[in-house]
Short mmCIF file of C-alpha atoms in Angstrom, two decimals:
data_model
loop_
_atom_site.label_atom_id
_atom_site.label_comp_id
_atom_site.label_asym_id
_atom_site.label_seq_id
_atom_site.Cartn_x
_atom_site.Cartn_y
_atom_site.Cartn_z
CA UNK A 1 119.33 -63.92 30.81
CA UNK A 2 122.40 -66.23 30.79
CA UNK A 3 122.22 -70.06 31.85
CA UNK A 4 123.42 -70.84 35.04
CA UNK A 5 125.11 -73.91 36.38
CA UNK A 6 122.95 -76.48 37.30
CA UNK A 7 119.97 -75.41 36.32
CA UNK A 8 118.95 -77.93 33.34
CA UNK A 9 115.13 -78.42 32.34
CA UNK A 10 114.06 -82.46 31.80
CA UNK A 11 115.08 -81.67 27.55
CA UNK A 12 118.59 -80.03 28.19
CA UNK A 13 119.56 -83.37 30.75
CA UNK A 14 117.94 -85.59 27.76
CA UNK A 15 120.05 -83.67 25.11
CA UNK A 16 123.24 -84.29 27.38
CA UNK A 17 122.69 -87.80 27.85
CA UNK A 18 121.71 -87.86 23.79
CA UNK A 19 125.28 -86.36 22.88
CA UNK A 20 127.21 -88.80 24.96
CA UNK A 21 125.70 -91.58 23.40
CA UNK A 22 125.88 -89.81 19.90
CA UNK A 23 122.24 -90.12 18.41
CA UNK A 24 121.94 -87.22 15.72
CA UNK A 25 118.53 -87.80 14.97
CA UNK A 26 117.08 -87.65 18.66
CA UNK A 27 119.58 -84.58 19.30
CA UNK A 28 117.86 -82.97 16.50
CA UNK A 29 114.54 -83.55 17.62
CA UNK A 30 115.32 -82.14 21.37
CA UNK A 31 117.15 -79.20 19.40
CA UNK A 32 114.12 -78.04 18.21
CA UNK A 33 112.44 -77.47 21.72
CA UNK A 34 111.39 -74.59 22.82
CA UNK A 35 112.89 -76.09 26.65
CA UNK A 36 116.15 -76.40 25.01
CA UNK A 37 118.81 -73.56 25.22
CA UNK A 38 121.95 -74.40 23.30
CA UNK A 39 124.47 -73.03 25.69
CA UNK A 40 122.42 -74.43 28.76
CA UNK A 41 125.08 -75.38 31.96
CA UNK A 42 125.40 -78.43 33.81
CA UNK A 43 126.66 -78.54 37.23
CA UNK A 44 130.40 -77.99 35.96
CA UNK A 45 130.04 -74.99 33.84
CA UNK A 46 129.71 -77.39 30.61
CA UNK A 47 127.73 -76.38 27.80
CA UNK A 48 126.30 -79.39 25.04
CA UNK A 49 129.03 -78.12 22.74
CA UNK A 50 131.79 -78.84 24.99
CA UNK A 51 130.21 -82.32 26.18
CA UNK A 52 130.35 -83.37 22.28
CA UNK A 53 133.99 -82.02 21.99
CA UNK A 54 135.08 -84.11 24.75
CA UNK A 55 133.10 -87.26 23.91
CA UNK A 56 134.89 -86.88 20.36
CA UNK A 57 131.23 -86.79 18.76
CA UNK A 58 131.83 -84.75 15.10
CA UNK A 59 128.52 -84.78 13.26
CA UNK A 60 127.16 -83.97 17.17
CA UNK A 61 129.33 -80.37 16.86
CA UNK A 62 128.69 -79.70 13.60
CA UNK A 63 125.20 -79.95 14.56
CA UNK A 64 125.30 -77.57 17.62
CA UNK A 65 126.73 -75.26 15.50
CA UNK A 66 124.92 -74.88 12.74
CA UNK A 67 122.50 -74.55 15.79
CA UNK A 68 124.43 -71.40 17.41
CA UNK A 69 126.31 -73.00 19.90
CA UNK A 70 128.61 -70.38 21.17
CA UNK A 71 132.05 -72.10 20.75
CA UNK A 72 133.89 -69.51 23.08
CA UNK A 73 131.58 -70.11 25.79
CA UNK A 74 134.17 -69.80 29.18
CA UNK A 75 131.80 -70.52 32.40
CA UNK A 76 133.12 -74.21 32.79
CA UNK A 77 134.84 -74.25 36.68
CA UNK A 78 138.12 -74.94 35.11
CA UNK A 79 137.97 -72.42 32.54
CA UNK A 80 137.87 -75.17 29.64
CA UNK A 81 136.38 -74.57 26.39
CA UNK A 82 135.34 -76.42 23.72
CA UNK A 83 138.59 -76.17 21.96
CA UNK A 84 140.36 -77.92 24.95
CA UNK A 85 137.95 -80.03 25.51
CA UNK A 86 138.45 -80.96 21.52
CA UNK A 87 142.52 -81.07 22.03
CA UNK A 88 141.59 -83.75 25.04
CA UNK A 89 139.46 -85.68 22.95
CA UNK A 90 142.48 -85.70 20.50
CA UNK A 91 139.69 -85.25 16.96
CA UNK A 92 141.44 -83.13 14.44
CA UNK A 93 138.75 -83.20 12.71
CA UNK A 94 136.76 -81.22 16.12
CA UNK A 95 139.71 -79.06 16.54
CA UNK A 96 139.50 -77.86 13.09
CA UNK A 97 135.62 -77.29 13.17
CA UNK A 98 136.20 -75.13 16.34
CA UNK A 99 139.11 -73.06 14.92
CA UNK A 100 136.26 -72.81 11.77
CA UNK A 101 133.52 -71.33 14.30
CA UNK A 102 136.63 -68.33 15.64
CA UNK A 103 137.61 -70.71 18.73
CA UNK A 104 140.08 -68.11 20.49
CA UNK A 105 143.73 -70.04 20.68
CA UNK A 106 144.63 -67.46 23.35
CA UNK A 107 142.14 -68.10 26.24
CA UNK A 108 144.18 -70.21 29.19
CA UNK A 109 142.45 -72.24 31.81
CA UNK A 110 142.58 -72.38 35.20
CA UNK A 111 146.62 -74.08 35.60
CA UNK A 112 146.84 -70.87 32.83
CA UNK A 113 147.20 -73.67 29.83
CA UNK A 114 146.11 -72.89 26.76
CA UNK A 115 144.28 -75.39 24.42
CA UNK A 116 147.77 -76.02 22.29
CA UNK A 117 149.52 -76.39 25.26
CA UNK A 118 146.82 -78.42 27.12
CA UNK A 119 146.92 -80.78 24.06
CA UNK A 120 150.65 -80.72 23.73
CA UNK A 121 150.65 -81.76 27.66
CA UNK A 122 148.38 -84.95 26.96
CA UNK A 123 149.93 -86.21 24.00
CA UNK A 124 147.95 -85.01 21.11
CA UNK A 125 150.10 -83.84 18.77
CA UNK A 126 148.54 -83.75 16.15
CA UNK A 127 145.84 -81.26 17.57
CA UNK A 128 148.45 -78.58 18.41
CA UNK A 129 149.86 -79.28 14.78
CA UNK A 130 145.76 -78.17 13.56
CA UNK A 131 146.10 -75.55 15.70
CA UNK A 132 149.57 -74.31 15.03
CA UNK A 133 148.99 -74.37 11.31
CA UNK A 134 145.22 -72.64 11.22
CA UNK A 135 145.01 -69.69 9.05
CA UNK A 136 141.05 -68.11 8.83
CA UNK A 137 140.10 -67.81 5.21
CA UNK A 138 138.58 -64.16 5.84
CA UNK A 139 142.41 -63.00 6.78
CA UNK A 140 143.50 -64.03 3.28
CA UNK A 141 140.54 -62.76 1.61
CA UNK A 142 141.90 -59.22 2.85
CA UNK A 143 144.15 -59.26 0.31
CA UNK A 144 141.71 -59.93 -2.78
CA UNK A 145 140.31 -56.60 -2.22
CA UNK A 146 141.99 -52.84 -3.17
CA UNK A 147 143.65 -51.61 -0.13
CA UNK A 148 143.95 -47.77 -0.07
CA UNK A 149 144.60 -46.13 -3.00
CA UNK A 150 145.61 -49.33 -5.39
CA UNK A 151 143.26 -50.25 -7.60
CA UNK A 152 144.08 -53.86 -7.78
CA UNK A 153 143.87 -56.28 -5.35
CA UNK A 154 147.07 -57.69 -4.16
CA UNK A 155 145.74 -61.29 -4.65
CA UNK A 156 143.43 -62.19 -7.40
CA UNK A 157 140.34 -63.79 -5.88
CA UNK A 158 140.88 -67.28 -7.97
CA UNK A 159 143.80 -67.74 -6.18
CA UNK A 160 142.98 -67.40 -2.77
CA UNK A 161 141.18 -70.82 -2.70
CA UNK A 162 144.27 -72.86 -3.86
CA UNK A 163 146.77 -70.47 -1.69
CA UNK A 164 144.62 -71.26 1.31
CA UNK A 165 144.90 -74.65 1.13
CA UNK A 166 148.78 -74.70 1.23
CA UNK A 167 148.66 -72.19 4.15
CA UNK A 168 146.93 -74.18 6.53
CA UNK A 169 148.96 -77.48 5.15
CA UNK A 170 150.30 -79.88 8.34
CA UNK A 171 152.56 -81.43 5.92
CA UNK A 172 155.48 -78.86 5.42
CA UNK A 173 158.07 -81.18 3.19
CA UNK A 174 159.03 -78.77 -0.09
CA UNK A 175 158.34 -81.77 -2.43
CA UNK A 176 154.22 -81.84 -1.29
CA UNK A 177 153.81 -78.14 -1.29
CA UNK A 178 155.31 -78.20 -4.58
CA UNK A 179 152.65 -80.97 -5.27
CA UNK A 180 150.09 -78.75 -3.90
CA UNK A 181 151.06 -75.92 -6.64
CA UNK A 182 151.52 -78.50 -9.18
CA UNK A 183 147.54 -79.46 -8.34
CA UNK A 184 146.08 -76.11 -9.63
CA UNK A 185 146.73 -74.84 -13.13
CA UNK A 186 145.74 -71.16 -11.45
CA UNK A 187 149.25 -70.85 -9.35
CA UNK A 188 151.57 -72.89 -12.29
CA UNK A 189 151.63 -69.21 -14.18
CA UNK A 190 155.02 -67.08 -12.84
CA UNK A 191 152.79 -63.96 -12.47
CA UNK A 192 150.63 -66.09 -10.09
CA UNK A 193 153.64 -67.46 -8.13
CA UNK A 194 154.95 -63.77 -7.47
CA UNK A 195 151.85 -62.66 -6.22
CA UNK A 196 151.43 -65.39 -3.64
CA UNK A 197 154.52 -64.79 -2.58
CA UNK A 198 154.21 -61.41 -2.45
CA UNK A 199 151.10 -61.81 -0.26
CA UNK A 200 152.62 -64.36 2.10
CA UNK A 201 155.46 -61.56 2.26
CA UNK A 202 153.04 -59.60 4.20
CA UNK A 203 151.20 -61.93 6.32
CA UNK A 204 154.64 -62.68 7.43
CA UNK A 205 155.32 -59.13 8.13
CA UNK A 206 151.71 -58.45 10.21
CA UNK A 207 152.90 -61.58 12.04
CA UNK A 208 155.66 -60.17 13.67
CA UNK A 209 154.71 -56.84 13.45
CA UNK A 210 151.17 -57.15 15.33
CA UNK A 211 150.73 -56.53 19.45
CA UNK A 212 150.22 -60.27 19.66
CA UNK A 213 153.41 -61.54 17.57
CA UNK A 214 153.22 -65.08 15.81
CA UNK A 215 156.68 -65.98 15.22
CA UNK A 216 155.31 -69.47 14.22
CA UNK A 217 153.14 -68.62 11.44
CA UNK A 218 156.05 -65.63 10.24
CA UNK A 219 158.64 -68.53 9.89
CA UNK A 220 156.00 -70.70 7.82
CA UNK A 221 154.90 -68.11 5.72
CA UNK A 222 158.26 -66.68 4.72
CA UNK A 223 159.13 -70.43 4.25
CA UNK A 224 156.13 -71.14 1.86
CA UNK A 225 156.82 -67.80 0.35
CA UNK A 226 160.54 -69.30 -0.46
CA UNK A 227 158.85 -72.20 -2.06
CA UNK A 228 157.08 -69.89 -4.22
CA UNK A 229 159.52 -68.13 -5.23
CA UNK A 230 162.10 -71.12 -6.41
CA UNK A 231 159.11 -72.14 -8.29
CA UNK A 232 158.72 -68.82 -10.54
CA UNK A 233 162.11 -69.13 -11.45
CA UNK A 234 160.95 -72.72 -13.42
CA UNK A 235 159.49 -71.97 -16.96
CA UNK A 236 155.94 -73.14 -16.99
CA UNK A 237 156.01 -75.66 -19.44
CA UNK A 238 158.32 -78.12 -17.08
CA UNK A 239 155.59 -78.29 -14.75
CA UNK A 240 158.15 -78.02 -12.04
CA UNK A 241 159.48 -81.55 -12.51
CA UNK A 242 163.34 -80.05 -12.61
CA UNK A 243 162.36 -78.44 -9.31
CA UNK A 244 161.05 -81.63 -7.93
CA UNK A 245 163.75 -84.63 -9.52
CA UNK A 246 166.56 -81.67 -7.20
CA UNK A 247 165.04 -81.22 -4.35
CA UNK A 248 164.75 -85.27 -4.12
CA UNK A 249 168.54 -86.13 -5.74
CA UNK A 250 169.99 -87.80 -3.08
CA UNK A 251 173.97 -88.29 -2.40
CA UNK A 252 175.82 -91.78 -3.50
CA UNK A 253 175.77 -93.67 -0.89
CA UNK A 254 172.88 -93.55 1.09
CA UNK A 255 170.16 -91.32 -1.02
CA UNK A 256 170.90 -88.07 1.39
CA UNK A 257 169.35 -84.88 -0.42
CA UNK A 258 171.70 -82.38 -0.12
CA UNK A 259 169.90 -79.94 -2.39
CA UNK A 260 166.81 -79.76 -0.06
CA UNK A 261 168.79 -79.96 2.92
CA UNK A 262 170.67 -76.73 1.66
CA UNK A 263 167.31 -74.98 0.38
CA UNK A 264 165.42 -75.40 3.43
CA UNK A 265 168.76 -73.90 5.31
CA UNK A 266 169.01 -70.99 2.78
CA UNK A 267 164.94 -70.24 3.52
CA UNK A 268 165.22 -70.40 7.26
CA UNK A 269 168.86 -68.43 6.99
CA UNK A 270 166.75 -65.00 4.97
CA UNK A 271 164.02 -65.05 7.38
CA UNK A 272 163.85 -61.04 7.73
CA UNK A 273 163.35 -60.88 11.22
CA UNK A 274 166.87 -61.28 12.67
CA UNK A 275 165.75 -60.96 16.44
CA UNK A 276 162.89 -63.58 16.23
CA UNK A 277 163.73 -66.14 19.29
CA UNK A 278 162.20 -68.86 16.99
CA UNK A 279 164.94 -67.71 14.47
CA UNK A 280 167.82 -67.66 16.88
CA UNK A 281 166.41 -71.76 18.15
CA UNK A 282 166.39 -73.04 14.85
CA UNK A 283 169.58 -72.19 13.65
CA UNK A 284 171.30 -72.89 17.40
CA UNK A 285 170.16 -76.25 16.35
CA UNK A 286 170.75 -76.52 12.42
CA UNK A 287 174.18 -74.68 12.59
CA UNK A 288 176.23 -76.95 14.22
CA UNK A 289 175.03 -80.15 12.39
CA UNK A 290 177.04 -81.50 9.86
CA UNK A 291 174.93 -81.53 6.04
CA UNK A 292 173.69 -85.31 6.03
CA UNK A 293 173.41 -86.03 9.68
CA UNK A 294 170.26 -85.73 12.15
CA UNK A 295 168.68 -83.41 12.68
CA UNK A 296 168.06 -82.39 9.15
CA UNK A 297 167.06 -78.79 8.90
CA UNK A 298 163.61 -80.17 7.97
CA UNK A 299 162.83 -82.29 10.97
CA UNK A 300 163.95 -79.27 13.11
CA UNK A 301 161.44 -77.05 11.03
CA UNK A 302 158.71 -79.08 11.34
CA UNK A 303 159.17 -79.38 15.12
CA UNK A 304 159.46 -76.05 15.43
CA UNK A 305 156.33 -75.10 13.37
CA UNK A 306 154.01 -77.72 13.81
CA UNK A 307 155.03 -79.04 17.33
CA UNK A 308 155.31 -82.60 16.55
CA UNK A 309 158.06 -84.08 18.75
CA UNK A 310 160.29 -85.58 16.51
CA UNK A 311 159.29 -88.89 14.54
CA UNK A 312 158.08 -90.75 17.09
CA UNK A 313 155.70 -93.73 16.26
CA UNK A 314 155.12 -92.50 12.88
CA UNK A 315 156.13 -93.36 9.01
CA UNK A 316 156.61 -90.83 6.73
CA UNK A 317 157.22 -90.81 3.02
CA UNK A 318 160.73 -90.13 1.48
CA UNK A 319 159.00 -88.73 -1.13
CA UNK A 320 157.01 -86.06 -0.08
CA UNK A 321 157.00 -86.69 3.91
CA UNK A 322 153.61 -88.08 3.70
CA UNK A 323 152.62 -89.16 8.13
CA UNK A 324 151.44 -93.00 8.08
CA UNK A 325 153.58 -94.55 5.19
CA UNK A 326 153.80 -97.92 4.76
CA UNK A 327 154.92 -99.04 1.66
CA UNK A 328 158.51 -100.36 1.68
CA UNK A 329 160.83 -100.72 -1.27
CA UNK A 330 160.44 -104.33 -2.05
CA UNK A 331 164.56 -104.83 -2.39
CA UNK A 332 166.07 -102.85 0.60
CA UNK A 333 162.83 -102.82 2.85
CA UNK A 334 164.07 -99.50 4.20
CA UNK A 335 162.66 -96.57 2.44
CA UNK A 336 159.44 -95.70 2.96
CA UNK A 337 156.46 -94.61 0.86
CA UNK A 338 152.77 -93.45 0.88
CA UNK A 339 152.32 -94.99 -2.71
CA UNK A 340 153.52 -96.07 -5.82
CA UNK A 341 153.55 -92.77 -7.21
CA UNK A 342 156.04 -91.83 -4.84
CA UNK A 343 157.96 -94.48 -4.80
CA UNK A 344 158.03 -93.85 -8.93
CA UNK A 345 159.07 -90.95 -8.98
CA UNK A 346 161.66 -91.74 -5.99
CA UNK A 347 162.91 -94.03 -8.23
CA UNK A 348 165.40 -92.23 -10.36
CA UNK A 349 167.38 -91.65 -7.73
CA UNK A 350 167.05 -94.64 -4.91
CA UNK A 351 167.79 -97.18 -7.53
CA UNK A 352 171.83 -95.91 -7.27
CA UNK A 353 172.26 -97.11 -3.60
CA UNK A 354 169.29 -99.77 -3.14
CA UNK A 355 171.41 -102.98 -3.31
CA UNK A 356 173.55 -101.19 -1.01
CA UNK A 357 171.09 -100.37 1.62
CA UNK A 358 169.81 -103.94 1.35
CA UNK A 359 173.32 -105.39 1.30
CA UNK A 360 173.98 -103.08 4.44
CA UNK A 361 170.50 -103.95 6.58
CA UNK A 362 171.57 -107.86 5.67
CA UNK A 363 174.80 -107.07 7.48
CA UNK A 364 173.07 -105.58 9.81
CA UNK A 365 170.48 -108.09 10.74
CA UNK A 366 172.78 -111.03 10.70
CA UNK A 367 175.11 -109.05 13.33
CA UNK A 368 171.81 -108.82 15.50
CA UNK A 369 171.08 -112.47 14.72
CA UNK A 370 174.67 -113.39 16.02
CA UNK A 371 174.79 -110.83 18.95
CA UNK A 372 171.15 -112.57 20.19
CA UNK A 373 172.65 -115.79 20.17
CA UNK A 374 175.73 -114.99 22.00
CA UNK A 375 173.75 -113.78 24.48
CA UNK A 376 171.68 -116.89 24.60
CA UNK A 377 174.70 -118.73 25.10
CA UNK A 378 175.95 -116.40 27.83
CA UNK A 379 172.47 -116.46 29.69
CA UNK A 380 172.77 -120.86 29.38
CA UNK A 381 176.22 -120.52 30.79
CA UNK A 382 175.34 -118.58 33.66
CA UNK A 383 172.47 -120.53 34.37
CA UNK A 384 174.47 -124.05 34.64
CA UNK A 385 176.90 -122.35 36.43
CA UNK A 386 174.75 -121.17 39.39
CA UNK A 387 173.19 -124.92 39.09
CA UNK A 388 176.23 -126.56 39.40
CA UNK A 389 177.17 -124.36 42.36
CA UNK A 390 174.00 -124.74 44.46
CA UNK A 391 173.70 -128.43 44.41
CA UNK A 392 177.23 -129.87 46.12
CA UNK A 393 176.91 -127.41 48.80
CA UNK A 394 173.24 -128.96 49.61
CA UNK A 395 174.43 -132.35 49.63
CA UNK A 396 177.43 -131.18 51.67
CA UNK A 397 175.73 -129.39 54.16
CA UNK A 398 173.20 -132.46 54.74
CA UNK A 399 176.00 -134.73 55.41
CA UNK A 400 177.67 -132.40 58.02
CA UNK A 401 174.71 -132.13 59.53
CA UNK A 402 174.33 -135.72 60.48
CA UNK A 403 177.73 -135.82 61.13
CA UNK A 404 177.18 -133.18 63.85
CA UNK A 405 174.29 -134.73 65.05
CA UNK A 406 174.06 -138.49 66.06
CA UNK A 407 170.04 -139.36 66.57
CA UNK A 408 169.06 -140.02 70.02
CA UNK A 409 167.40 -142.67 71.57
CA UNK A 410 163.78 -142.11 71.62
CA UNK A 411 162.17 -142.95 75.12
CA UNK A 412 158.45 -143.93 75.49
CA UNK A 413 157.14 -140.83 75.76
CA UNK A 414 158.35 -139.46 72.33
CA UNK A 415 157.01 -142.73 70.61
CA UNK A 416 153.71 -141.78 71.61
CA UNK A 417 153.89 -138.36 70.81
CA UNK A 418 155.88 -139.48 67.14
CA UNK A 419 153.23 -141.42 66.91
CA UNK A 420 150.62 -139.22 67.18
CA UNK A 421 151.88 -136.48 64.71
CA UNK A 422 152.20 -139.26 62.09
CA UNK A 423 148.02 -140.39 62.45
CA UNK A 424 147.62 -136.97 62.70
CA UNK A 425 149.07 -136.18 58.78
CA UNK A 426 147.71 -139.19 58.23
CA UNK A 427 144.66 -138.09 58.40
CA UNK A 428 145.12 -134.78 56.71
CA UNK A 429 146.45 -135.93 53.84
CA UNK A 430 143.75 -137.72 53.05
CA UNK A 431 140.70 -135.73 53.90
CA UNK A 432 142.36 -132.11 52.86
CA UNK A 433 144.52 -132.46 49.55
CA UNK A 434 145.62 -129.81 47.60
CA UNK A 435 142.94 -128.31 45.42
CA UNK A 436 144.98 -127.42 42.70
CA UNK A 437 147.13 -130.64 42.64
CA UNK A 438 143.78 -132.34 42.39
CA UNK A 439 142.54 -129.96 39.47
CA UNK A 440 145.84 -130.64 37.44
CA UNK A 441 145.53 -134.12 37.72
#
């Protein structure tokens, strides 16, 4: 019989309050109950799972888990699940376990958001980048075994480890995924290379060829696959440093790298699928933009397939577009790196225009430094000038005034009354001063 709402036993309201405050060991202990069920309802439809999600407790959801919790679990009143809840809490690392565990991406809530869009909506980017970029191992691992008549698998099981790992990468700049390959001896071989491209050839295809069409995950995969395939063109023995020291040649004058600007163009450009909307969005906004000016053809990808929005609040490597950089070039202070190997092998090519760069932020800064002070200067002005106006016009007014007005005689009666106010401040300026002027002094 399924749980219903509300109805908790004294352990499941223990295990609740256990998860919020995020003690493992005493969840673990109440886990093992026999008054425990593991998808047990609270008053709003939410099961432990989804309380742990939202609190942003990992070990606590890897924990229900392993226990059965059943991550697709839709009775909350809102129609959250745990993946939303996950996307709210803004973990990657939650979002990522749930997507593990077959968290549907599909199922919409109440406002009919779904978790991407839910996260997207509350500023966690980075979730809907997990989510955007998931790929479950056991849809790869289709390919490692005959299909039909062939014989052969199309993808030899030792690679589908080191493939899947550049599939589901959030980090979509040519020069890492190339690192990525470099990383594994297993994909360096050109047989290797043609067969994961090959394979990501037909995921792309089933993408936009399935009831449920992924234009997303086509356009990465056929992007990847392009990757792929420049690098089995590079004998072995290079390692794929040629393929690396072009893609990050930059132009004289400010470092711009046409090369990978025109590659990732070229990629996006063969996509198969000439009626893809995605297709038809990316180049409306990559066609018309000059080679060297924003948007690059990258940062329009990346939007596209990861739904970051733009660059905002974030450093990324020149190198290999690494998020959270923060190493600067010591000379110019305006290129960016994750680390010294980066910036090494960055080198070869930054060192043409870095005196340049620093000669041109000087300029730059000192402009700023004069512009401030003008405005200083402006704001002084201004200042003495609506001093200098308010001032003779008091002192003029005061002096009509009297001149308007000759004081009158006072009789007897307004003696006695003058006199009366006057006691009568007197006396209240003694007895009642101002608390604060008698703090301050």
């Amino acid at each position: 019989m399924a749980p219903r709402k509300g109805e908790l036993t004294e352990e499941e309201k223990q295990l609740v309050a256990v998860i919020s405050k995020g003690n493992v060991q005493e969840a673990v202990t109440l886990l093992g109950s026999k008054d425990v069920r593991i998808n047990c309802l609270d008053e709003h439809g939410m099961t432990p799972l989804m309380h742990a999600a939202y609190k942003g407790k990992v070990e606590m959801c890897n924990l229900l888990l392993q226990h059965g919790a059943d991550v697709n679990c839709n009775e909350h009143e809102h129609g959250y699940t745990a993946l939303m809840f996950a996307c709210l809490s803004g973990k990657k690392e939650i979002v990522w376990m749930m997507l593990e565990a077959g968290a549907d991406t599909d199922v919409v809530n109440s406002v009919g958001r779904t978790a991407a869009q839910m996260a997207a909506f509350v500023g966690q980017h980075d979730c809907v980048t997990v989510i955007n970029n998931f790929f479950p191992r056991e849809k790869l691992d289709y390919y490692t075994k005959p299909q039909g008549l062939s014989k052969e698998p199309k993808l030899p099981v030792k690679l589908a480890g080191p493939l899947h790992k550049i599939i589901t990468t959030t980090n979509l700049h040519p020069v890492k995924i190339v690192f990525l390959i470099k990383e594994n001896p297993l994909l360096l071989e050109p047989e290797a290379l043609k067969k994961c491209s090959a394979v990501l050839d037909l995921i792309c295809e089933k993408c936009m060829k399935q009831r449920d069409m992924n234009e997303i995950l086509a356009m990465k995969m056929h992007y990847i696959s392009c990757i792929f395939q420049k690098c089995s063109s590079y004998p072995p023995e290079h390692t794929l440093e040629p393929l690396i020291k072009s893609l990050l040649k930059g132009r004289d004058g400010d470092c711009f790298p046409i090369y990978q600007e025109k590659f990732i163009r070229e990629s996006i450009r063969k996509f198969p699928y000439c009626e893809a909307t995605l297709l038809q969005q990316l180049v409306r906004s990559i066609a018309p933009v000059e080679i060297g000016s924003d948007p690059t053809a990258f940062s329009v990808l990346t939007q596209a397939i990861t739904g970051q929005v733009g660059f905002v609040d974030a450093e990324f490597c020149t190198t290999c577009g690494e998020k959270g950089a923060d190493k600067r070039c010591s000379v110019c202070k305006l290129v960016i790196y994750c680390g010294q190997d980066c910036q090494k092998l960055h080198w070869f090519t930054h060192k043409k225009v870095c005196k340049i760069l620093k000669e041109k932020r000087e300029k730059q800064e000192l402009e700023a430094a004069k512009e401030k002070k003008r405005q200083e200067k402006l704001a002084e002005k201004e200042l003495r000038s609506v001093e200098s106006s308010e001032v003779p016009e008091k002192v003029g007014g005061e002096n009509e005034a009297c001149k308007e007005k000759e004081p009158e005689t006072p009789t007897e009666g307004d003696r006695a009354t003058e006199e009366t106010v006057t006691s009568a401040s007197a006396v209240e300026t003694i007895t009642d001063p101002d608390p604060q002027e008698g703090a301050g002094q």
